[in-house]
């Protein structure tokens, strides 16, 4: 009887262990080039909202996580060939991406905006963008939006490998503007010295067709990690950890409605 009790206890303990053992960490893909979501500190470490949220989720799930840096347009391919287990890099949940990966529930939701020289007139029709050179990050939802909505209006769409490269060309006058996440543009460009003289112009872009239902964490199709992360997101929202991290970077509710 004692043996049966012991075996039962062992079985229960095995079932209660995390899916990922300590010697097999969860590998999280991120592009550390977009403050305040993810960037590099002077010592080379990753800092930012995405990074802190990811670490809080890993702590909540009681798993060891390893961050793997990757250019944004290479994140989904890296996930599919198992170089990483999840993508936590401000990736919007869209129908197109859902064909390739599964997404968790959102962990934040902000609109896209257009940044150009301050005072540039841009109406809701966007007709003023005809002939303007607009930089977008290659492989992003903003590139698709720009090609399908802005290009037919006469805008010249210029894809770049990173948003930081776009900022350099906007500041130098080689681009007339850029379309990206509003919070990213505000913190990563408009609040910097390089962004002086530039501003948000035109309407906020929120079309679900292009910008999805917020930003989530991508995992491989059918991976049980999705449910574990969803539980962890709900937990840090409930226990106040999410708000603590949010308030470190933003003066508003970035989670959205």
mmCIF file of C-alpha atoms in Angstrom:
data_model
loop_
_atom_site.group_PDB
_atom_site.id
_atom_site.type_symbol
_atom_site.label_atom_id
_atom_site.label_comp_id
_atom_site.label_asym_id
_atom_site.label_seq_id
_atom_site.Cartn_x
_atom_site.Cartn_y
_atom_site.Cartn_z
ATOM 1 C CA UNK A 1 0.000 0.000 0.000
ATOM 2 C CA UNK A 2 2.848 2.375 0.900
ATOM 3 C CA UNK A 3 4.390 1.686 -2.517
ATOM 4 C CA UNK A 4 1.111 2.532 -4.227
ATOM 5 C CA UNK A 5 0.811 5.772 -2.252
ATOM 6 C CA UNK A 6 4.405 6.664 -3.115
ATOM 7 C CA UNK A 7 3.846 5.920 -6.818
ATOM 8 C CA UNK A 8 0.694 8.013 -6.778
ATOM 9 C CA UNK A 9 2.517 10.910 -5.179
ATOM 10 C CA UNK A 10 5.301 10.671 -7.743
ATOM 11 C CA UNK A 11 2.801 10.651 -10.613
ATOM 12 C CA UNK A 12 1.073 13.707 -9.168
ATOM 13 C CA UNK A 13 4.375 15.541 -8.817
ATOM 14 C CA UNK A 14 5.276 14.808 -12.434
ATOM 15 C CA UNK A 15 1.923 16.114 -13.615
ATOM 16 C CA UNK A 16 2.399 19.312 -11.645
ATOM 17 C CA UNK A 17 5.803 20.077 -13.159
ATOM 18 C CA UNK A 18 6.029 22.849 -15.778
ATOM 19 C CA UNK A 19 5.940 21.708 -19.387
ATOM 20 C CA UNK A 20 9.442 23.132 -19.844
ATOM 21 C CA UNK A 21 11.991 21.665 -17.476
ATOM 22 C CA UNK A 22 14.736 23.822 -16.001
ATOM 23 C CA UNK A 23 17.268 22.390 -18.439
ATOM 24 C CA UNK A 24 15.037 23.225 -21.418
ATOM 25 C CA UNK A 25 14.211 26.920 -21.212
ATOM 26 C CA UNK A 26 11.567 28.723 -23.225
ATOM 27 C CA UNK A 27 13.308 30.610 -26.020
ATOM 28 C CA UNK A 28 11.636 33.952 -26.710
ATOM 29 C CA UNK A 29 12.338 35.853 -29.921
ATOM 30 C CA UNK A 30 12.574 39.637 -29.816
ATOM 31 C CA UNK A 31 13.948 42.488 -31.898
ATOM 32 C CA UNK A 32 15.569 44.919 -29.468
ATOM 33 C CA UNK A 33 15.392 48.035 -31.623
ATOM 34 C CA UNK A 34 12.193 49.807 -30.619
ATOM 35 C CA UNK A 35 12.091 51.772 -27.367
ATOM 36 C CA UNK A 36 10.142 51.792 -25.142
ATOM 37 C CA UNK A 37 9.130 48.233 -26.058
ATOM 38 C CA UNK A 38 12.579 46.733 -26.539
ATOM 39 C CA UNK A 39 16.012 48.272 -26.972
ATOM 40 C CA UNK A 40 19.606 47.928 -25.840
ATOM 41 C CA UNK A 41 20.998 49.519 -22.691
ATOM 42 C CA UNK A 42 24.571 50.897 -22.764
ATOM 43 C CA UNK A 43 25.834 47.629 -21.274
ATOM 44 C CA UNK A 44 24.253 45.647 -24.113
ATOM 45 C CA UNK A 45 21.371 44.211 -22.095
ATOM 46 C CA UNK A 46 17.791 44.265 -23.387
ATOM 47 C CA UNK A 47 15.394 46.687 -21.716
ATOM 48 C CA UNK A 48 11.806 47.730 -22.356
ATOM 49 C CA UNK A 49 8.120 47.005 -21.855
ATOM 50 C CA UNK A 50 8.083 43.812 -23.953
ATOM 51 C CA UNK A 51 11.142 42.487 -22.149
ATOM 52 C CA UNK A 52 9.740 43.190 -18.682
ATOM 53 C CA UNK A 53 6.349 41.711 -19.559
ATOM 54 C CA UNK A 54 8.033 38.576 -20.894
ATOM 55 C CA UNK A 55 10.090 38.122 -17.744
ATOM 56 C CA UNK A 56 6.996 38.628 -15.583
ATOM 57 C CA UNK A 57 5.135 35.985 -17.592
ATOM 58 C CA UNK A 58 8.028 33.535 -17.274
ATOM 59 C CA UNK A 59 8.143 34.124 -13.524
ATOM 60 C CA UNK A 60 4.397 33.566 -13.298
ATOM 61 C CA UNK A 61 4.683 30.318 -15.313
ATOM 62 C CA UNK A 62 7.698 29.276 -13.222
ATOM 63 C CA UNK A 63 9.835 28.569 -16.283
ATOM 64 C CA UNK A 64 13.288 29.716 -17.260
ATOM 65 C CA UNK A 65 13.280 31.934 -20.330
ATOM 66 C CA UNK A 66 16.096 32.791 -22.726
ATOM 67 C CA UNK A 67 15.816 35.826 -25.000
ATOM 68 C CA UNK A 68 16.889 35.369 -28.609
ATOM 69 C CA UNK A 69 17.459 38.493 -30.688
ATOM 70 C CA UNK A 70 16.266 38.398 -34.277
ATOM 71 C CA UNK A 71 15.268 40.922 -36.949
ATOM 72 C CA UNK A 72 11.502 41.325 -36.968
ATOM 73 C CA UNK A 73 10.868 39.819 -40.408
ATOM 74 C CA UNK A 74 12.800 36.699 -39.385
ATOM 75 C CA UNK A 75 10.864 36.016 -36.190
ATOM 76 C CA UNK A 76 8.042 33.893 -37.608
ATOM 77 C CA UNK A 77 10.418 31.795 -39.763
ATOM 78 C CA UNK A 78 12.599 31.243 -36.667
ATOM 79 C CA UNK A 79 9.535 30.149 -34.691
ATOM 80 C CA UNK A 80 8.436 27.693 -37.351
ATOM 81 C CA UNK A 81 11.843 25.968 -37.520
ATOM 82 C CA UNK A 82 11.992 25.821 -33.690
ATOM 83 C CA UNK A 83 14.886 28.210 -33.169
ATOM 84 C CA UNK A 84 12.556 29.968 -30.736
ATOM 85 C CA UNK A 85 9.418 28.902 -28.855
ATOM 86 C CA UNK A 86 7.549 32.208 -28.758
ATOM 87 C CA UNK A 87 7.647 35.699 -30.239
ATOM 88 C CA UNK A 88 7.239 38.600 -27.830
ATOM 89 C CA UNK A 89 8.121 41.612 -29.948
ATOM 90 C CA UNK A 90 5.081 43.877 -30.300
ATOM 91 C CA UNK A 91 3.593 41.627 -32.992
ATOM 92 C CA UNK A 92 0.013 42.531 -33.899
ATOM 93 C CA UNK A 93 -2.582 39.773 -34.052
ATOM 94 C CA UNK A 94 -3.776 39.646 -37.667
ATOM 95 C CA UNK A 95 -5.733 37.117 -39.719
ATOM 96 C CA UNK A 96 -2.836 36.787 -42.141
ATOM 97 C CA UNK A 97 -0.341 35.913 -39.411
ATOM 98 C CA UNK A 98 -2.826 33.510 -37.805
ATOM 99 C CA UNK A 99 -2.442 31.343 -40.891
ATOM 100 C CA UNK A 100 1.149 30.633 -39.812
ATOM 101 C CA UNK A 101 1.135 30.866 -36.018
ATOM 102 C CA UNK A 102 -1.150 30.819 -32.996
ATOM 103 C CA UNK A 103 -1.497 33.944 -30.879
ATOM 104 C CA UNK A 104 -2.160 34.405 -27.207
ATOM 105 C CA UNK A 105 -4.659 36.960 -25.991
ATOM 106 C CA UNK A 106 -3.460 40.551 -26.429
ATOM 107 C CA UNK A 107 -1.091 42.118 -23.950
ATOM 108 C CA UNK A 108 -1.523 45.658 -25.321
ATOM 109 C CA UNK A 109 -3.315 47.571 -28.074
ATOM 110 C CA UNK A 110 -2.346 50.929 -29.631
ATOM 111 C CA UNK A 111 -3.167 52.561 -33.012
ATOM 112 C CA UNK A 112 -0.809 53.179 -35.924
ATOM 113 C CA UNK A 113 0.028 56.766 -36.894
ATOM 114 C CA UNK A 114 1.797 58.707 -39.603
ATOM 115 C CA UNK A 115 4.725 60.969 -38.674
ATOM 116 C CA UNK A 116 5.883 63.776 -40.979
ATOM 117 C CA UNK A 117 7.212 67.311 -40.670
ATOM 118 C CA UNK A 118 5.184 69.258 -38.127
ATOM 119 C CA UNK A 119 2.445 71.235 -39.828
ATOM 120 C CA UNK A 120 2.222 68.959 -42.865
ATOM 121 C CA UNK A 121 -1.468 68.981 -43.850
ATOM 122 C CA UNK A 122 -2.908 65.461 -44.095
ATOM 123 C CA UNK A 123 -6.685 65.057 -44.177
ATOM 124 C CA UNK A 124 -8.678 61.928 -43.411
ATOM 125 C CA UNK A 125 -8.706 61.182 -47.150
ATOM 126 C CA UNK A 126 -4.863 61.011 -47.128
ATOM 127 C CA UNK A 127 -4.881 62.538 -50.609
ATOM 128 C CA UNK A 128 -1.957 64.777 -49.624
ATOM 129 C CA UNK A 129 0.351 61.744 -49.526
ATOM 130 C CA UNK A 130 0.525 61.555 -53.331
ATOM 131 C CA UNK A 131 4.186 61.569 -54.361
ATOM 132 C CA UNK A 132 5.433 61.367 -50.744
ATOM 133 C CA UNK A 133 8.121 58.848 -49.764
ATOM 134 C CA UNK A 134 6.875 56.865 -46.771
ATOM 135 C CA UNK A 135 9.199 54.501 -44.904
ATOM 136 C CA UNK A 136 7.876 51.271 -43.390
ATOM 137 C CA UNK A 137 9.465 48.341 -41.622
ATOM 138 C CA UNK A 138 9.792 45.365 -43.937
ATOM 139 C CA UNK A 139 7.511 42.460 -43.004
ATOM 140 C CA UNK A 140 5.382 44.533 -40.639
ATOM 141 C CA UNK A 141 1.624 45.110 -40.708
ATOM 142 C CA UNK A 142 2.432 48.725 -41.466
ATOM 143 C CA UNK A 143 4.115 47.727 -44.710
ATOM 144 C CA UNK A 144 1.019 45.828 -45.816
ATOM 145 C CA UNK A 145 -1.228 48.755 -44.842
ATOM 146 C CA UNK A 146 0.998 51.229 -46.675
ATOM 147 C CA UNK A 147 1.134 49.125 -49.843
ATOM 148 C CA UNK A 148 -2.602 48.426 -49.931
ATOM 149 C CA UNK A 149 -3.944 51.786 -48.721
ATOM 150 C CA UNK A 150 -1.314 54.500 -49.167
ATOM 151 C CA UNK A 151 0.332 53.315 -52.394
ATOM 152 C CA UNK A 152 -2.945 53.424 -54.398
ATOM 153 C CA UNK A 153 -3.235 57.065 -53.300
ATOM 154 C CA UNK A 154 0.111 57.803 -54.925
ATOM 155 C CA UNK A 155 2.472 57.450 -51.957
ATOM 156 C CA UNK A 156 5.885 55.899 -52.649
ATOM 157 C CA UNK A 157 6.432 53.083 -50.146
ATOM 158 C CA UNK A 158 10.017 52.419 -49.055
ATOM 159 C CA UNK A 159 10.654 49.236 -47.000
ATOM 160 C CA UNK A 160 13.483 49.154 -44.447
ATOM 161 C CA UNK A 161 15.042 46.462 -42.300
ATOM 162 C CA UNK A 162 14.459 48.377 -39.065
ATOM 163 C CA UNK A 163 12.515 51.350 -37.776
ATOM 164 C CA UNK A 164 15.724 52.982 -36.555
ATOM 165 C CA UNK A 165 16.982 53.150 -40.158
ATOM 166 C CA UNK A 166 13.730 54.851 -41.095
ATOM 167 C CA UNK A 167 14.154 57.454 -38.362
ATOM 168 C CA UNK A 168 17.589 58.351 -39.738
ATOM 169 C CA UNK A 169 16.237 58.882 -43.250
ATOM 170 C CA UNK A 170 13.187 60.829 -42.057
ATOM 171 C CA UNK A 171 15.413 63.148 -40.030
ATOM 172 C CA UNK A 172 17.800 63.552 -42.985
ATOM 173 C CA UNK A 173 14.976 64.373 -45.385
ATOM 174 C CA UNK A 174 15.401 61.273 -47.514
ATOM 175 C CA UNK A 175 11.901 60.206 -46.474
ATOM 176 C CA UNK A 176 8.819 62.397 -46.087
ATOM 177 C CA UNK A 177 7.439 60.292 -43.272
ATOM 178 C CA UNK A 178 6.791 56.889 -41.737
ATOM 179 C CA UNK A 179 3.858 54.787 -40.555
ATOM 180 C CA UNK A 180 4.252 52.678 -37.399
ATOM 181 C CA UNK A 181 2.826 52.081 -33.925
ATOM 182 C CA UNK A 182 1.969 55.431 -32.321
ATOM 183 C CA UNK A 183 3.626 54.700 -28.991
ATOM 184 C CA UNK A 184 6.781 53.456 -30.677
ATOM 185 C CA UNK A 185 6.971 56.565 -32.871
ATOM 186 C CA UNK A 186 6.363 58.907 -29.959
ATOM 187 C CA UNK A 187 9.001 57.446 -27.662
ATOM 188 C CA UNK A 188 11.498 56.233 -30.252
ATOM 189 C CA UNK A 189 11.504 59.319 -32.487
ATOM 190 C CA UNK A 190 9.318 62.296 -31.600
ATOM 191 C CA UNK A 191 10.681 62.598 -28.052
ATOM 192 C CA UNK A 192 14.290 62.415 -29.252
ATOM 193 C CA UNK A 193 16.513 65.178 -30.592
ATOM 194 C CA UNK A 194 16.279 63.664 -34.083
ATOM 195 C CA UNK A 195 12.490 63.974 -33.956
ATOM 196 C CA UNK A 196 12.375 67.699 -33.277
ATOM 197 C CA UNK A 197 10.293 69.433 -35.930
ATOM 198 C CA UNK A 198 8.248 66.304 -36.649
ATOM 199 C CA UNK A 199 4.773 65.374 -35.420
ATOM 200 C CA UNK A 200 1.830 63.023 -35.840
ATOM 201 C CA UNK A 201 -0.252 64.023 -38.862
ATOM 202 C CA UNK A 202 -3.500 62.726 -40.275
ATOM 203 C CA UNK A 203 -5.872 60.238 -38.610
ATOM 204 C CA UNK A 204 -5.138 57.326 -36.287
ATOM 205 C CA UNK A 205 -5.221 53.967 -38.107
ATOM 206 C CA UNK A 206 -7.143 51.181 -36.367
ATOM 207 C CA UNK A 207 -8.598 49.059 -39.185
ATOM 208 C CA UNK A 208 -8.764 45.489 -37.818
ATOM 209 C CA UNK A 209 -8.060 44.177 -41.319
ATOM 210 C CA UNK A 210 -4.517 45.525 -41.062
ATOM 211 C CA UNK A 211 -3.863 46.155 -37.388
ATOM 212 C CA UNK A 212 -5.664 43.195 -35.883
ATOM 213 C CA UNK A 213 -7.031 42.836 -32.401
ATOM 214 C CA UNK A 214 -4.085 44.144 -30.452
ATOM 215 C CA UNK A 215 -0.596 42.815 -29.847
ATOM 216 C CA UNK A 216 -0.084 39.221 -28.749
ATOM 217 C CA UNK A 217 2.579 36.581 -28.270
ATOM 218 C CA UNK A 218 3.017 34.163 -31.162
ATOM 219 C CA UNK A 219 3.648 30.439 -30.681
ATOM 220 C CA UNK A 220 3.685 27.479 -33.052
ATOM 221 C CA UNK A 221 0.363 26.100 -34.238
ATOM 222 C CA UNK A 222 -1.215 23.845 -31.624
ATOM 223 C CA UNK A 223 1.426 24.550 -28.967
ATOM 224 C CA UNK A 224 0.081 24.197 -25.403
ATOM 225 C CA UNK A 225 2.363 27.076 -24.428
ATOM 226 C CA UNK A 226 -0.365 29.402 -25.708
ATOM 227 C CA UNK A 227 -2.774 28.448 -22.893
ATOM 228 C CA UNK A 228 -0.045 28.716 -20.260
ATOM 229 C CA UNK A 229 0.832 32.211 -21.419
ATOM 230 C CA UNK A 230 -2.830 33.254 -21.515
ATOM 231 C CA UNK A 231 -3.208 32.133 -17.903
ATOM 232 C CA UNK A 232 -0.060 34.067 -16.981
ATOM 233 C CA UNK A 233 -1.262 37.238 -18.776
ATOM 234 C CA UNK A 234 -4.529 37.101 -16.821
ATOM 235 C CA UNK A 235 -2.594 36.533 -13.598
ATOM 236 C CA UNK A 236 -0.244 39.525 -13.946
ATOM 237 C CA UNK A 237 -3.199 41.707 -14.936
ATOM 238 C CA UNK A 238 -4.971 40.584 -11.767
ATOM 239 C CA UNK A 239 -2.082 40.755 -9.297
ATOM 240 C CA UNK A 240 -0.922 44.239 -10.305
ATOM 241 C CA UNK A 241 2.372 43.239 -11.909
ATOM 242 C CA UNK A 242 1.168 44.328 -15.356
ATOM 243 C CA UNK A 243 0.230 47.817 -14.109
ATOM 244 C CA UNK A 244 3.546 48.124 -12.298
ATOM 245 C CA UNK A 245 5.407 47.450 -15.567
ATOM 246 C CA UNK A 246 3.044 49.640 -17.623
ATOM 247 C CA UNK A 247 3.494 52.616 -15.284
ATOM 248 C CA UNK A 248 7.267 52.320 -15.649
ATOM 249 C CA UNK A 249 6.983 53.190 -19.357
ATOM 250 C CA UNK A 250 3.627 54.858 -20.030
ATOM 251 C CA UNK A 251 1.389 57.498 -18.485
ATOM 252 C CA UNK A 252 -1.767 55.854 -19.859
ATOM 253 C CA UNK A 253 -3.497 52.473 -20.087
ATOM 254 C CA UNK A 254 -1.684 50.737 -22.924
ATOM 255 C CA UNK A 255 -3.772 47.577 -22.585
ATOM 256 C CA UNK A 256 -6.711 49.287 -24.287
ATOM 257 C CA UNK A 257 -10.329 48.267 -24.317
#
